[in-house]
Every structure is written in structure tokens, then in C-alpha cells.
XYZ file of C-alpha atoms in Angstrom:
569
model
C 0.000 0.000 0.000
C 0.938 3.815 -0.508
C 2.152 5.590 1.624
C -0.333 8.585 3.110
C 2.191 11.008 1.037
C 1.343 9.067 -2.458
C -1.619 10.842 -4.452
C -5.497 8.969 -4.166
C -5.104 8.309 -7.846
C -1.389 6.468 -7.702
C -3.057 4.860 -3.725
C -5.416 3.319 -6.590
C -2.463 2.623 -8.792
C -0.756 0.529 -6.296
C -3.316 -1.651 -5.034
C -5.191 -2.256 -8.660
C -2.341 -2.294 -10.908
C -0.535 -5.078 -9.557
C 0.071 -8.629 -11.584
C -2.261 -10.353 -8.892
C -5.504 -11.804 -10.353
C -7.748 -10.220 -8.868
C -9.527 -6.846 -9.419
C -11.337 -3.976 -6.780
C -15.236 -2.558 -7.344
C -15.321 1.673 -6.886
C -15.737 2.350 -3.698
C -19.098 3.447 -3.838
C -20.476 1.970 -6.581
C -21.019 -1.678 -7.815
C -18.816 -1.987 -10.415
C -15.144 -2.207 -11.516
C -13.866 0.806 -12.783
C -12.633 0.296 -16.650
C -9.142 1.943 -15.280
C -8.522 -1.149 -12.805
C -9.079 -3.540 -15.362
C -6.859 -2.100 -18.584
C -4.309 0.691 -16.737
C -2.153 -2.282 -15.363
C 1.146 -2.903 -16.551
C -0.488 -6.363 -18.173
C -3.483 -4.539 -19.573
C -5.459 -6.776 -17.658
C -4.399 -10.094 -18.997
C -3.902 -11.296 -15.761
C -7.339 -10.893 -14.869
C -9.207 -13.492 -17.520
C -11.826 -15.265 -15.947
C -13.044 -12.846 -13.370
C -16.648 -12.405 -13.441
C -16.891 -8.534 -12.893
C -19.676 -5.979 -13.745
C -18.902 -2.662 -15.524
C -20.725 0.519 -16.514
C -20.029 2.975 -19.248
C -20.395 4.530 -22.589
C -20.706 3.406 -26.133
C -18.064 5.251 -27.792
C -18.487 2.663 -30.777
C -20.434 -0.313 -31.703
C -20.626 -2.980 -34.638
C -22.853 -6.131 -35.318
C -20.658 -8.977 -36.385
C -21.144 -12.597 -37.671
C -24.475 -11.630 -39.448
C -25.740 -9.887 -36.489
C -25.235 -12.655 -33.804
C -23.381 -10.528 -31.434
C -21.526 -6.557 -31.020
C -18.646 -5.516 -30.161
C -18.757 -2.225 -28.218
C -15.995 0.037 -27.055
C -16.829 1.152 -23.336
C -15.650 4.057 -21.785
C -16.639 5.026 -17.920
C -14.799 8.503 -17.776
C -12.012 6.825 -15.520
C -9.576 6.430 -18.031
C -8.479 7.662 -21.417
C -9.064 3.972 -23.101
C -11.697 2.124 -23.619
C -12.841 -1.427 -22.784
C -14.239 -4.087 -25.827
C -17.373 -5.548 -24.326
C -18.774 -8.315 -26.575
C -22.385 -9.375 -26.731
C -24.799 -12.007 -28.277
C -27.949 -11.538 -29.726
C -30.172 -13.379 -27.307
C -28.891 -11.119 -24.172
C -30.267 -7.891 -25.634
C -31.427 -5.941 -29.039
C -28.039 -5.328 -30.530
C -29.555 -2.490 -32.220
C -29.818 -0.493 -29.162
C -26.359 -1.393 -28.065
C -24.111 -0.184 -31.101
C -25.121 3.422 -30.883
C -22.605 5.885 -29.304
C -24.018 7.311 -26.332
C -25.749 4.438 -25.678
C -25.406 4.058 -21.454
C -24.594 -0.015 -20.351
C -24.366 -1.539 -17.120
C -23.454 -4.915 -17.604
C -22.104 -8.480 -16.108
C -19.458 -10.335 -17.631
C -16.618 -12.418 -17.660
C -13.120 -11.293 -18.963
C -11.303 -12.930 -21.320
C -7.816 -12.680 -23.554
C -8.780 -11.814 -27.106
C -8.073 -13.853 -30.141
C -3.918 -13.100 -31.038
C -2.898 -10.312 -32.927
C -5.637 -7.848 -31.549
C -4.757 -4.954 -29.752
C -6.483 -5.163 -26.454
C -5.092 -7.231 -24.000
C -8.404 -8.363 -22.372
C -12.042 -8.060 -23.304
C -15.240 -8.590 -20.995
C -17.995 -11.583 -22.287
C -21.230 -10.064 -21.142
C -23.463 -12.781 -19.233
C -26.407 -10.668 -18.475
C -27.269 -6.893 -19.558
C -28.539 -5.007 -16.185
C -29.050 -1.274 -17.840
C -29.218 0.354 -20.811
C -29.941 3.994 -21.422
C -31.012 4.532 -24.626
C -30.118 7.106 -27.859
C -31.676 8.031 -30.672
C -28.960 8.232 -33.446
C -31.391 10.597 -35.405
C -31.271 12.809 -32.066
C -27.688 12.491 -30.431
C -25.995 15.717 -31.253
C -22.321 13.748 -30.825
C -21.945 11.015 -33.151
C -18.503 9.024 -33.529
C -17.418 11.417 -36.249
C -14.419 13.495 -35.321
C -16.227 17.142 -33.977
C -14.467 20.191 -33.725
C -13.754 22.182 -30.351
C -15.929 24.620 -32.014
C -18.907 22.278 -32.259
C -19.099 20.963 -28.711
C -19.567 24.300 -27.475
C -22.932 24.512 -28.447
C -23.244 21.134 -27.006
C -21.508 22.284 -23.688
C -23.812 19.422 -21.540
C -22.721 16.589 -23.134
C -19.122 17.711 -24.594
C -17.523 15.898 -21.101
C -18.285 12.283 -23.143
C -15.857 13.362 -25.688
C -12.243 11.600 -25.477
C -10.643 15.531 -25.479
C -12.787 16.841 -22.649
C -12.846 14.056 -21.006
C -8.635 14.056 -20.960
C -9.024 17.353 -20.576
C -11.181 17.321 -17.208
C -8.828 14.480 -15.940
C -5.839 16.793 -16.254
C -7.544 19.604 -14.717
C -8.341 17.396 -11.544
C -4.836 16.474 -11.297
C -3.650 19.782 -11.191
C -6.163 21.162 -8.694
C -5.469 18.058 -6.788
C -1.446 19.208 -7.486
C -2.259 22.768 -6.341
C -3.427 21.742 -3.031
C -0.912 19.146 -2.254
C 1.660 21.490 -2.970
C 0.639 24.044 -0.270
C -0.124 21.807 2.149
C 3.340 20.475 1.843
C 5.267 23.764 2.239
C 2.670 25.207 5.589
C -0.003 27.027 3.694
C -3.336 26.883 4.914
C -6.270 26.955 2.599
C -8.498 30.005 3.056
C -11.830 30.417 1.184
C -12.236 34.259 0.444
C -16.005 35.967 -0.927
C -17.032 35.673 -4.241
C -19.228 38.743 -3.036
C -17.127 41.989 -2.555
C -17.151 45.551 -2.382
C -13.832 46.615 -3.475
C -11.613 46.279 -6.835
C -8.245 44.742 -6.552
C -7.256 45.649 -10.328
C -8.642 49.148 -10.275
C -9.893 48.663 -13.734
C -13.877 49.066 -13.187
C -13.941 45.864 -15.065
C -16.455 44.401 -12.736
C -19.843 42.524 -12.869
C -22.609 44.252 -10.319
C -24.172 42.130 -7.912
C -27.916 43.671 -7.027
C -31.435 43.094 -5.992
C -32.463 46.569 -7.106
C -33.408 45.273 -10.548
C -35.671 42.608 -9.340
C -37.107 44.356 -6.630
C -38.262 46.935 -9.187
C -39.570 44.646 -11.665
C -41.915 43.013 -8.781
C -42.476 46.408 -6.944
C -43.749 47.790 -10.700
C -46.029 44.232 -11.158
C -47.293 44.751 -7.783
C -48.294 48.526 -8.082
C -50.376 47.603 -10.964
C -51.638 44.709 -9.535
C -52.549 46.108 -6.596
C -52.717 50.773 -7.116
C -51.011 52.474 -4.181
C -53.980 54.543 -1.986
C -54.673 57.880 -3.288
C -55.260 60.917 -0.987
C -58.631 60.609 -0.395
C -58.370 56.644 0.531
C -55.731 57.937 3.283
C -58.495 60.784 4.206
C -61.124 57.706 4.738
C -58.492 55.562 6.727
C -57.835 58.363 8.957
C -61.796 59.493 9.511
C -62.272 55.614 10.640
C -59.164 56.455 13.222
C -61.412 59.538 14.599
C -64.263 56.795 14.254
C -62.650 54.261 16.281
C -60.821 56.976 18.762
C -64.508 58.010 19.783
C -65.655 54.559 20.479
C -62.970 54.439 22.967
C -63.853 57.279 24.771
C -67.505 56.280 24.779
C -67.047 53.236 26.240
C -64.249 54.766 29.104
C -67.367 57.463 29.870
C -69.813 55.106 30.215
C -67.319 53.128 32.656
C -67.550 49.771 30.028
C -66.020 46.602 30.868
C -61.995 45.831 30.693
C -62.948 43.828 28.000
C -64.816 45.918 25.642
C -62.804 48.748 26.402
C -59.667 46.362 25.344
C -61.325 45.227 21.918
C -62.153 48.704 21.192
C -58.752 49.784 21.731
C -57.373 47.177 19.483
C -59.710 48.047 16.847
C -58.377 51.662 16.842
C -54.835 50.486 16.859
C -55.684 48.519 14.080
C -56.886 51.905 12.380
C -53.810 53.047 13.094
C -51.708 50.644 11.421
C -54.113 50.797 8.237
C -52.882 54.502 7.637
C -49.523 54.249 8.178
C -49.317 51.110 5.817
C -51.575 53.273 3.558
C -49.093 56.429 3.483
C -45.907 54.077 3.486
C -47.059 52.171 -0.039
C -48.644 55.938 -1.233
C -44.654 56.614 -1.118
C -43.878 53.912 -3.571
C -42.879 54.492 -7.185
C -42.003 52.276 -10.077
C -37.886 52.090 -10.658
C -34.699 52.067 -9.606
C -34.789 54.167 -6.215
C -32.530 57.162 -6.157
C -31.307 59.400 -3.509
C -29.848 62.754 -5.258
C -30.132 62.223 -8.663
C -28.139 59.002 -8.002
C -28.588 55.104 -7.653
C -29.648 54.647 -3.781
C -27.573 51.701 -3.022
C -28.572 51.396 0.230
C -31.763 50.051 -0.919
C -29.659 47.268 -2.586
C -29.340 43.974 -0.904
C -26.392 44.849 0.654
C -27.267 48.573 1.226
C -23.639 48.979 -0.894
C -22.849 48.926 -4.390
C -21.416 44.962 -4.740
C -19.455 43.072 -7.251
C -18.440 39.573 -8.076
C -14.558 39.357 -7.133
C -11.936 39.729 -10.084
C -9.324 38.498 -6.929
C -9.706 37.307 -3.635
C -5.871 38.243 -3.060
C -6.915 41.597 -0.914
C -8.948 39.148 1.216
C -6.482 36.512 1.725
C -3.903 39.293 2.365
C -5.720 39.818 5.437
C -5.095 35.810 6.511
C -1.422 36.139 5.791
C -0.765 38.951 7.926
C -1.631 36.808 10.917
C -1.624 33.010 9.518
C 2.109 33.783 7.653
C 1.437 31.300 4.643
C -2.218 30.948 2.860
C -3.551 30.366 -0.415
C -7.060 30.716 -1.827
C -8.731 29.007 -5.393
C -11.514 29.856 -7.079
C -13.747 31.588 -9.608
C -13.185 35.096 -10.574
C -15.039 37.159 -12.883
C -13.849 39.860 -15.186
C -16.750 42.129 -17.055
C -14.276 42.516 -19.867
C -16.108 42.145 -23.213
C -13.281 40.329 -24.817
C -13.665 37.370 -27.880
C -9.850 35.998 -27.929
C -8.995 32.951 -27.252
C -7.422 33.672 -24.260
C -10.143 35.301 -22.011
C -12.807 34.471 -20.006
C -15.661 36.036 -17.580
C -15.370 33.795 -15.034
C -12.502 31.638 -14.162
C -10.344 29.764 -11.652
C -7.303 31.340 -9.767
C -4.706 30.133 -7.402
C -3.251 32.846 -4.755
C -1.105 32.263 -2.258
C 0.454 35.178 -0.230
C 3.242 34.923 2.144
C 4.204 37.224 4.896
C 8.011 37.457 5.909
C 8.505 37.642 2.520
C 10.047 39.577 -0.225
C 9.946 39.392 -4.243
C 12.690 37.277 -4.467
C 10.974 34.495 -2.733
C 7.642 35.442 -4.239
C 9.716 34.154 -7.662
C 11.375 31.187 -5.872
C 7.443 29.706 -4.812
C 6.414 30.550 -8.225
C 8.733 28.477 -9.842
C 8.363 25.898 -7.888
C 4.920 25.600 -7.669
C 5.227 25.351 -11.860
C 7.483 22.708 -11.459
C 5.632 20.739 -9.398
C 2.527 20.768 -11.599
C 4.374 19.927 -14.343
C 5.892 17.016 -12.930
C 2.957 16.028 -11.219
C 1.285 15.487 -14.992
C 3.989 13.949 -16.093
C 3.980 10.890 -13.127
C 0.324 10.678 -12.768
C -1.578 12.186 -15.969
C 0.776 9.945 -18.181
C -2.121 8.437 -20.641
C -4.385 11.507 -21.042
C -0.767 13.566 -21.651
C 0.028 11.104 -24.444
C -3.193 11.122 -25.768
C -2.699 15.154 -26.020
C 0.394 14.587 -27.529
C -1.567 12.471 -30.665
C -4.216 14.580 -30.895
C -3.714 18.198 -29.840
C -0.067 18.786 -29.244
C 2.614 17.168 -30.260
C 5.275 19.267 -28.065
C 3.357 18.843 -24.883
C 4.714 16.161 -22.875
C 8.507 17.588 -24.073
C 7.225 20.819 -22.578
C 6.059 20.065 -19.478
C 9.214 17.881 -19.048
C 11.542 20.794 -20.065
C 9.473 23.402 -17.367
C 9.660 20.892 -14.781
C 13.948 20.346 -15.291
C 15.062 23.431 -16.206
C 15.610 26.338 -14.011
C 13.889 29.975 -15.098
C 15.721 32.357 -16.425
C 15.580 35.669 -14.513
C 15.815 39.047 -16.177
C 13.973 42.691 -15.138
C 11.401 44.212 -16.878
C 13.901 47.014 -18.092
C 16.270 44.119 -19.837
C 13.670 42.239 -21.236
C 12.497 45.634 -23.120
C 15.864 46.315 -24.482
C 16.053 42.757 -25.889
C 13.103 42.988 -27.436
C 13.752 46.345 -28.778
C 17.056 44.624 -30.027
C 15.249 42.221 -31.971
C 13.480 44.686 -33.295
C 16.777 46.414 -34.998
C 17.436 42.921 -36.039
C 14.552 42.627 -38.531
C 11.905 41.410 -35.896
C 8.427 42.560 -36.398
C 5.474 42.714 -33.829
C 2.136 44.203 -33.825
C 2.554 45.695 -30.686
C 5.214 48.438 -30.308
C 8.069 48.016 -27.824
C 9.386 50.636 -25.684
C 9.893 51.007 -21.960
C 6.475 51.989 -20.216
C 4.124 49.552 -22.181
C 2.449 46.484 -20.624
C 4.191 43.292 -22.531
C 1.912 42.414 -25.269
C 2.109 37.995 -25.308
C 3.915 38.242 -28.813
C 6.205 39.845 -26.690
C 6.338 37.176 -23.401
C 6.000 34.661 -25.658
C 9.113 35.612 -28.129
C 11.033 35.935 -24.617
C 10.143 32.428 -23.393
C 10.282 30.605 -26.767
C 12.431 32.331 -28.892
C 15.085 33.778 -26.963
C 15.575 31.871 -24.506
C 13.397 28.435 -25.246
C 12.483 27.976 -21.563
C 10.299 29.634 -18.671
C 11.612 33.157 -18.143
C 10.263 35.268 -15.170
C 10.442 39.229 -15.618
C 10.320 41.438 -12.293
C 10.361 45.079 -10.860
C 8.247 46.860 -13.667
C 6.766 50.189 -14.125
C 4.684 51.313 -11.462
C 2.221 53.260 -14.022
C 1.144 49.588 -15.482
C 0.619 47.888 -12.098
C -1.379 48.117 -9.046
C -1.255 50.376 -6.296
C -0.911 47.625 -4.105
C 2.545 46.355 -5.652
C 5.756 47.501 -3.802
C 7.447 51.076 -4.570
C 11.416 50.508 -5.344
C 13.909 52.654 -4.253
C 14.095 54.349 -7.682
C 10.488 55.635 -7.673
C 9.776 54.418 -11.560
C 9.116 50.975 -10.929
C 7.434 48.468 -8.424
C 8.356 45.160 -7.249
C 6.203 43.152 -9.752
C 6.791 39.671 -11.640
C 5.555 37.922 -13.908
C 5.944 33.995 -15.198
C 6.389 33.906 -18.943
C 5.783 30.481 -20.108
C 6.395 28.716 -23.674
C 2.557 28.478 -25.297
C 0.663 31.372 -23.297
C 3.079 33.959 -22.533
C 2.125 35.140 -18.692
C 0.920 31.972 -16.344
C 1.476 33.912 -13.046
C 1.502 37.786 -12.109
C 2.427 38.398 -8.864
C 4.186 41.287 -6.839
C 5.478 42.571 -3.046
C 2.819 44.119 -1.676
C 3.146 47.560 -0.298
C 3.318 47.434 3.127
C 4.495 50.892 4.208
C 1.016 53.236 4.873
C 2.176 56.595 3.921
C 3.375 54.866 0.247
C 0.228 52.801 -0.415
C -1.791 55.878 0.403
C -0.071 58.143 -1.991
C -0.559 55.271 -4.425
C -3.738 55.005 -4.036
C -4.509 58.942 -4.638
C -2.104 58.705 -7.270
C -4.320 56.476 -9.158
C -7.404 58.158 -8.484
C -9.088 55.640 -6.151
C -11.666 56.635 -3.547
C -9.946 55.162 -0.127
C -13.096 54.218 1.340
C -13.483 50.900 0.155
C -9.594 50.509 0.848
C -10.107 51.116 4.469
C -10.153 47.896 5.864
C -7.012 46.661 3.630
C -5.676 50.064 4.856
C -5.829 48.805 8.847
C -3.301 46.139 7.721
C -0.608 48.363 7.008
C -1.709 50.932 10.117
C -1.696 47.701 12.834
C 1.041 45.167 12.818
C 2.503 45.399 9.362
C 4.719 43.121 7.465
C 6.360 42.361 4.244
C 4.867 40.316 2.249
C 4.464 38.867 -0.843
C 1.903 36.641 -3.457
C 1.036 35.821 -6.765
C -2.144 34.614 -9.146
C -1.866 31.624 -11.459
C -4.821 31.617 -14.428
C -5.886 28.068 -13.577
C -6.887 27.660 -17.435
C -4.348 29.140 -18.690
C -2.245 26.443 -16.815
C -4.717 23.803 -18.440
C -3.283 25.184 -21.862
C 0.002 25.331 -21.062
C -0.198 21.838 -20.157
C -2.513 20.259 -22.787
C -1.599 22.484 -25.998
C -5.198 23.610 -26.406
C -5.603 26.635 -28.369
C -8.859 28.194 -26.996
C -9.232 28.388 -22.846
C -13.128 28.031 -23.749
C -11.803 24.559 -24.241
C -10.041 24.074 -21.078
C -13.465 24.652 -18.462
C -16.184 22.846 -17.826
C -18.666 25.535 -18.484
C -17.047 28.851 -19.877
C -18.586 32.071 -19.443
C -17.507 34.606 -22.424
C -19.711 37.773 -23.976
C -23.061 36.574 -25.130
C -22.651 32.967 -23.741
C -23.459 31.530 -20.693
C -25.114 28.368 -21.213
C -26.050 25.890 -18.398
């Protein structure tokens, strides 16, 4: 058995892909998974004549032998391959069988194929316990080869593909990866708001989270439902108050029971009630409400303006500055109405942020934390890596194996400008200008990483009027202690800085920049009680998927991608 340090997947490994003859149901289910049976290092040879029962996919099927029995290829999403499942005519209509998509649960014996075939073991089906039906005329994925393009208008069912399918795999792996990784080296895991009032980028690129909308819509269904009470409905309500008041006194004159008195008094308090609810609803107007010409957000849901995060590294900051070493992953959202390939509304990042620390080891945990991904693919993603390399990308596993060995090269933002400025002289030509000041365009990132110097190249301390105002000021007062992680494929995979931890700077960065403080305050209050140097970074989770995989689109690279005038599911 593993030991407790050895990933669940390679735990698996050990105990299922041994030479012994026998084979291990899912844990929780009752069947064999396909990977038990044909990931071991005898494709499952060694398992013929084990009565098992599997579940799964048709990816294929055929009638053979004049239509006295099918051969199906089964896939259950565990594995890249699929299992041949063989079965007669008088266990089931074949003709429901052989369509792709068609769902099986079935029992069966496994047995070595005839020599010469490829598979080294194939399942005999005894009995057939399930089968969910398609309609070929229907199923929007037949066994035709379908473009990228295609399944995204199919985004439900695009996970029964062999690409998404590798594709998820490899994504589990590294989020699996990603949390191994801190919890080896002391970080704690902190879950930060997807709900936020503030803008770490500055930009305004954000998408509004409000009631206001809603509430408007119903508030403007129920005023013509139901009018508001005009003036002379109020004028009634309150004559039945003056009614109800002189009842009281009535009764107290002619010395009435407790009890009468008591139900007369309720009745005018009930008067009362009527008119104020009557003069509150009388107040009520269709729309959005405004205060002074201007949105009243304190009618919102929050009584603030609210957003859906774009970073939860101002949140986490807070955790590091009295946990040391944290990390947060998850969606973020960017209102950006961008089409390329490489951008998406919502999407996954990984921040860590470490306090007692400077840029330099900001770098140092971003290169290893690359490295360890990569390797991590390469020892436990090995079949769904290869079967990127034949389909997608040939360079991929060479790739990952070359970021995982090699050290980064190192070189400031400043040096990196006059090389590419260089190769400009030389007869290079980019789209994008080049000239100290600009952000690097990824022609530019990614002529750095693969061109000139054909491995990962990290570029640090760049100019403070393209970053944040909560990156570091250097002692030359042009540029901030910033890095990025250029990678071969995608250009940036990480952005990441020193924070500014000295009050008096951040505050003059922040007016510098023309951001109200008040949303700031809180973030503030770490610099003004107990401050320390520290340090973090973001890694695009997708665009780590790409990197990895050699996909072109990060649409591709999700489970569900968000992206202007899409959000299906």
C-alpha cells in the first residue's frame, strides 16, 4: 500500500495495478472501474476469468457474424481507453447497443482476445442489467471526429468526448497538485467571498451584484396589480381612526367593561396601522430608487454597491498577515467584453500570499509551484498527456518535461524591453510596439520564453504606471516590485508582486491612481496595525490547463465557460 504522502489516484495505482488476479469494485459503486481492469502494466491479462460488472459509454459499436453478437468500445470517464465488451444476440437488441451514447451496465466475464488484436483483455457479457437509450437521429455527438468549435454549443454533453474528457482528468490532477503542494510547504487553505465591495485591479472591469433590478420589476407588477392609496383613501383611513378613537372614549365614559374597552382599543390600533401602511405604499414608485439624482444603493441587498470578485488576493492578504502562509482558489469574474482565445468572464485562480517575505521568494514559490505541476502530470496524468500529444499537441509532454527540469531564467522588466527592442533592430516585427512603459503584449512574453531563450523566463520590478497600487514602490520611484511567469505556449501563467506594506506609500498610491480610499479602508488597517512584508502571486488556472494540454482556446479548457453573449447551463 501507498504511503499517506502518495496521491489517491497512484493509492489506486498501487493496489489495482498489480500482476495479482484479482480486481477492486469503486468504492461506492457496484462496479469495476474500466481503469482497474486495462491501466495495469499487463493490460489486464492477468485478470481473464473474473466475473466482474462494468458501466459505461458506447463510444463505438458494430454487429458482427451476421448480427449474432456486437462488439462495443466502453468508456466510464475513468480512463483515457476504452474497454471491448462483446455481446450475443439473445442477451439484448443489438440495435440499441451499437449506438454511441448508448449508457450499459453490464455483467461479464473477462477474457484474452483472439492473437494479434490490440487489447489485451475483453469482458464476455453474461447478463445486460441497464441500458440507457439514444436516438442516433437525435444524439448531437456522433462518432465522427467534432471540432472544439462544435461541442460548445453542445456544452452538456461535450464531457463524453475523449478531449474533454482528458481534458477534465488533467484539470483534476492539477487542482489536486495545487493543493498538495501548499499543504506540503505550511499554507493553509483560506476560502475568500465571491461577493465583494472593493476592486483589486482598479480597472472598473467588474460585474454588479444587485437586488435593485428585481425588486423593481416586482415592486412595478405589484403597483399595478394592486394601485397604491390615493389621498382621499388615506383621508377615509384616517376618519375611521377619529371613528374608532370616539368609540374608545364612549365606552371609558360610560365606565364599560376591561374587555370591551380592550377590543375597542385594538380596533383603533388597528386603524392606526391601516394609515400608516396606507401612506408608506402611497410613497412607492415604479424604478430604480434614487437618492440625489443618483442610484440609492442602500436600498440594494447589501445597502452597498457589490461586485463579483476579479481576486480574492486583498482578502487573503488579510489571513497572511496573521496566519504567515495561505492560499485561496476559485472563480473570478472579469466584465471585460473580450472574444480571444485567451479570455474568459469567469474563471479559476490560485493565490497564495506569504508574509516574511520579499519578491525574491515570491519568484522562488512561483517556480516551484510550476514545477511541481508539471511534474505532477507527467507521473500521474501519463495516458491523457500522451493522448494530447496524438491529438492536440505534439510538443506537450517535451514541454512540461523541459518546465519541470530546467531552471527559469531571470531578467527585469527594463532588460527584457531592451532585448526585445534589439530584436526589433534585427529585422523582428510585432504588432505591438516596444518601448519602456508599455504592458508586454504575449507576442512579446512569448518571443522571450520561446524564442530567446526556449524555456520559462520570469520578468520582475516593472513600471509602477502599469501595475497596481498595491505592488511595492522601489527605491528608484519608476518601478514596483512586480513579476511575472512567462511560459512557452501562453506567454504570462502567473503575475504576482510585493505588496506595499508601508502606509504613507500605499496611500499616496492610491490617490495617485485616483481611487476613492473608502473601500480601501479595511485593507488600509493592515498596514496601520502590525505590518509586514509580504508577498503573493495569481496563477490563471486555465491558462495552466493550456500550457499543459496544448489547447488553443481556454473556452476549451473549463467545464462551463462564461464569455460575452454565452453563458449556457
Amino acid at each position: 500500500m501507498a504511503d499517506d504522502s502518495t496521491p489517491p489516484s497512484a493509492q489506486l495505482a498501487a493496489v489495482t495495478l498489480s500482476d495479482d488476479a484479482s480486481v477492486l469494485k469503486a468504492e461506492f459503486s457496484d462496479r469495476v472501474l474500466i481503469r482497474s481492469i486495462i491501466s495495469r502494466p499487463d493490460g489486464g491479462s492477468g485478470l481473464a476469468g473474473q466475473k466482474i460488472r462494468i458501466g459505461g459509454w458506447v463510444k463505438t459499436g458494430r454487429k458482427a457474424d451476421k448480427d449474432a453478437f456486437a462488439f462495443l468500445e466502453l468508456n466510464d470517464g475513468s480512463c483515457a481507453s476504452n474497454l471491448q465488451v462483446i455481446v450475443k444476440a439473445d442477451k439484448y437488441d443489438l440495435g440499441q447497443l451499437v449506438q454511441t451514447g448508448t449508457c450499459l451496465s453490464v455483467d461479464g466475464v473477462l477474457k484474452l482476445p483472439p492473437d494479434g488484436k490490440k487489447q489485451k483483455v475483453e469482458l464476455d457479457v453474461d447478463k445486460v442489467i441497464h441500458v440507457g437509450p439514444v436516438d442516433p437521429a437525435k444524439y448531437p455527438l456522433p462518432k465522427t471526429r467534432l471540432t472544439l468549435e462544435f461541442l460548445r454549443d453542445h456544452v452538456h454533453l461535450r464531457s463524453r468526448t475523449n478531449t474533454i474528457s482528458a481534458v477534465t482528468r488533467i484539470r483534476n490532477a492539477l487542482a489536486f497538485a495545487t493543493h498538495s503542494f501548499f499543504h506540503k510547504h505550511g499554507f493553509l487553505y483560506v476560502q475568500t467571498p465571491i461577493i465583494t465591495t472593493s476592486d483589486c485591479e482598479g480597472a472598473g472591469e467588474m460585474f454588479q451584484v444587485t437586488t435593485l433590478f428585481s425588486e423593481a420589476e416586482k415592486l412595478e407588477k405589484d403597483l399595478i396589480e394592486n394601485p397604491p392609496p390615493s389621498e382621499a383613501d388615506i383621508e377615509a383611513a384616517k376618519l375611521i381612526i377619529k371613528e374608532r378613537g370616539d368609540d374608545v372614549a364612549q365606552l371609558k365614559s360610560a365606565k364599560a367593561s376591561k374587555q370591551e374597552i380592550g377590543a375597542a382599543v385594538a380596533e383603533l390600533k388597528k386603524a392606526k396601522d391601516n394609515v400608516l401602511k396606507m401612506e408608506e405604499r402611497s410613497k412607492l414608485k415604479p424604478g430604480i430608487p434614487q437618492k440625489d439624482g443618483k442610484v440609492d444603493y442602500t436600498q440594494d441587498f447589501f445597502a452597498r454597491q457589490a461586485f463579483l470578485t476579479v481576486s480574492g488576493q486583498l482578502q487573503v492578504e488579510s489571513y497572511a498577515c496573521a496566519l504567515s502562509s495561505v492560499y485561496t482558489f476559485g472563480p473570478t469574474f472579469r466584465a471585460e467584453n473580450s472574444h480571444t482565445s485567451r479570455h474568459l468572464a469567469e474563471f479559476w485562480m490560485v493565490e497564495p500570499e506569504i508574509a516574511f517575505a520579499e519578491l525574491e521568494d515570491d519568484m522562488n514559490c512561483a517556480e516551484a509551484y510550476v514545477k511541481f505541476l508539471c511534474q505532477w502530470l507527467l507521473d500521474d496524468c501519463g495516458e491523457d498527456m500522451q493522448f494530447m500529444a496524438d491529438k492536440i499537441d505534439k510538443t506537450c509532454i517535451d514541454r512540461l518535461t523541459m518546465v519541470a527540469k530546467t531552471p527559469f531564467k531571470r531578467i527585469t522588466y527594463t532588460e527584457a524591453v531592451d532585448l526585445l527592442i534589439d530584436a526589433v533592430k534585427k529585422g523582428k516585427k510585432f504588432e505591438n510596439h516596444v518601448e519602456w512603459g508599455i504592458d508586454l503584449a504575449s507576442e512579446h512574453e512569448r518571443y522571450l520564453t520561446e524564442v530567446l531563450f526556449q524555456k520559462p523566463v520570469i520578468v520582475y520590478n516593472y513600471p509602477k504606471g502599469i501595475k497596481a497600487f498595491y505592488m511595492r514602490l522601489n527605491d528608484d520611484l519608476k518601478t514596483v516590485a512586480a513579476m511575472d511567469v512567462l511560459v512557452p505556449k501562453v506567454g504570462e501563467l502567473i503575475g504576482g508582486s510585493q505588496r506595499e506594506e508601508r502606509y504613507d506609500v500605499i496611500m499616496s498610491r492610491i490617490e495617485e491612481m485616483g481611487l476613492p480610499a473608502e473601500p480601501y479602508e479595511w485593507y488600509l488597517d493592515l498596514r496601520r496595525f502590525g505590518t509586514v512584508k509580504h508577498c503573493g502571486f495569481g496563477l490563471g488556472f486555465e491558462r495552466m490547463v493550456l500550457f499543459a494540454t496544448g489547447i488553443d482556446n481556454i473556452r476549451d479548457v473549463i467545464p462551463f465557460p462564461r464569455y460575452p453573449g454565452r453563458a449556457d447551463l
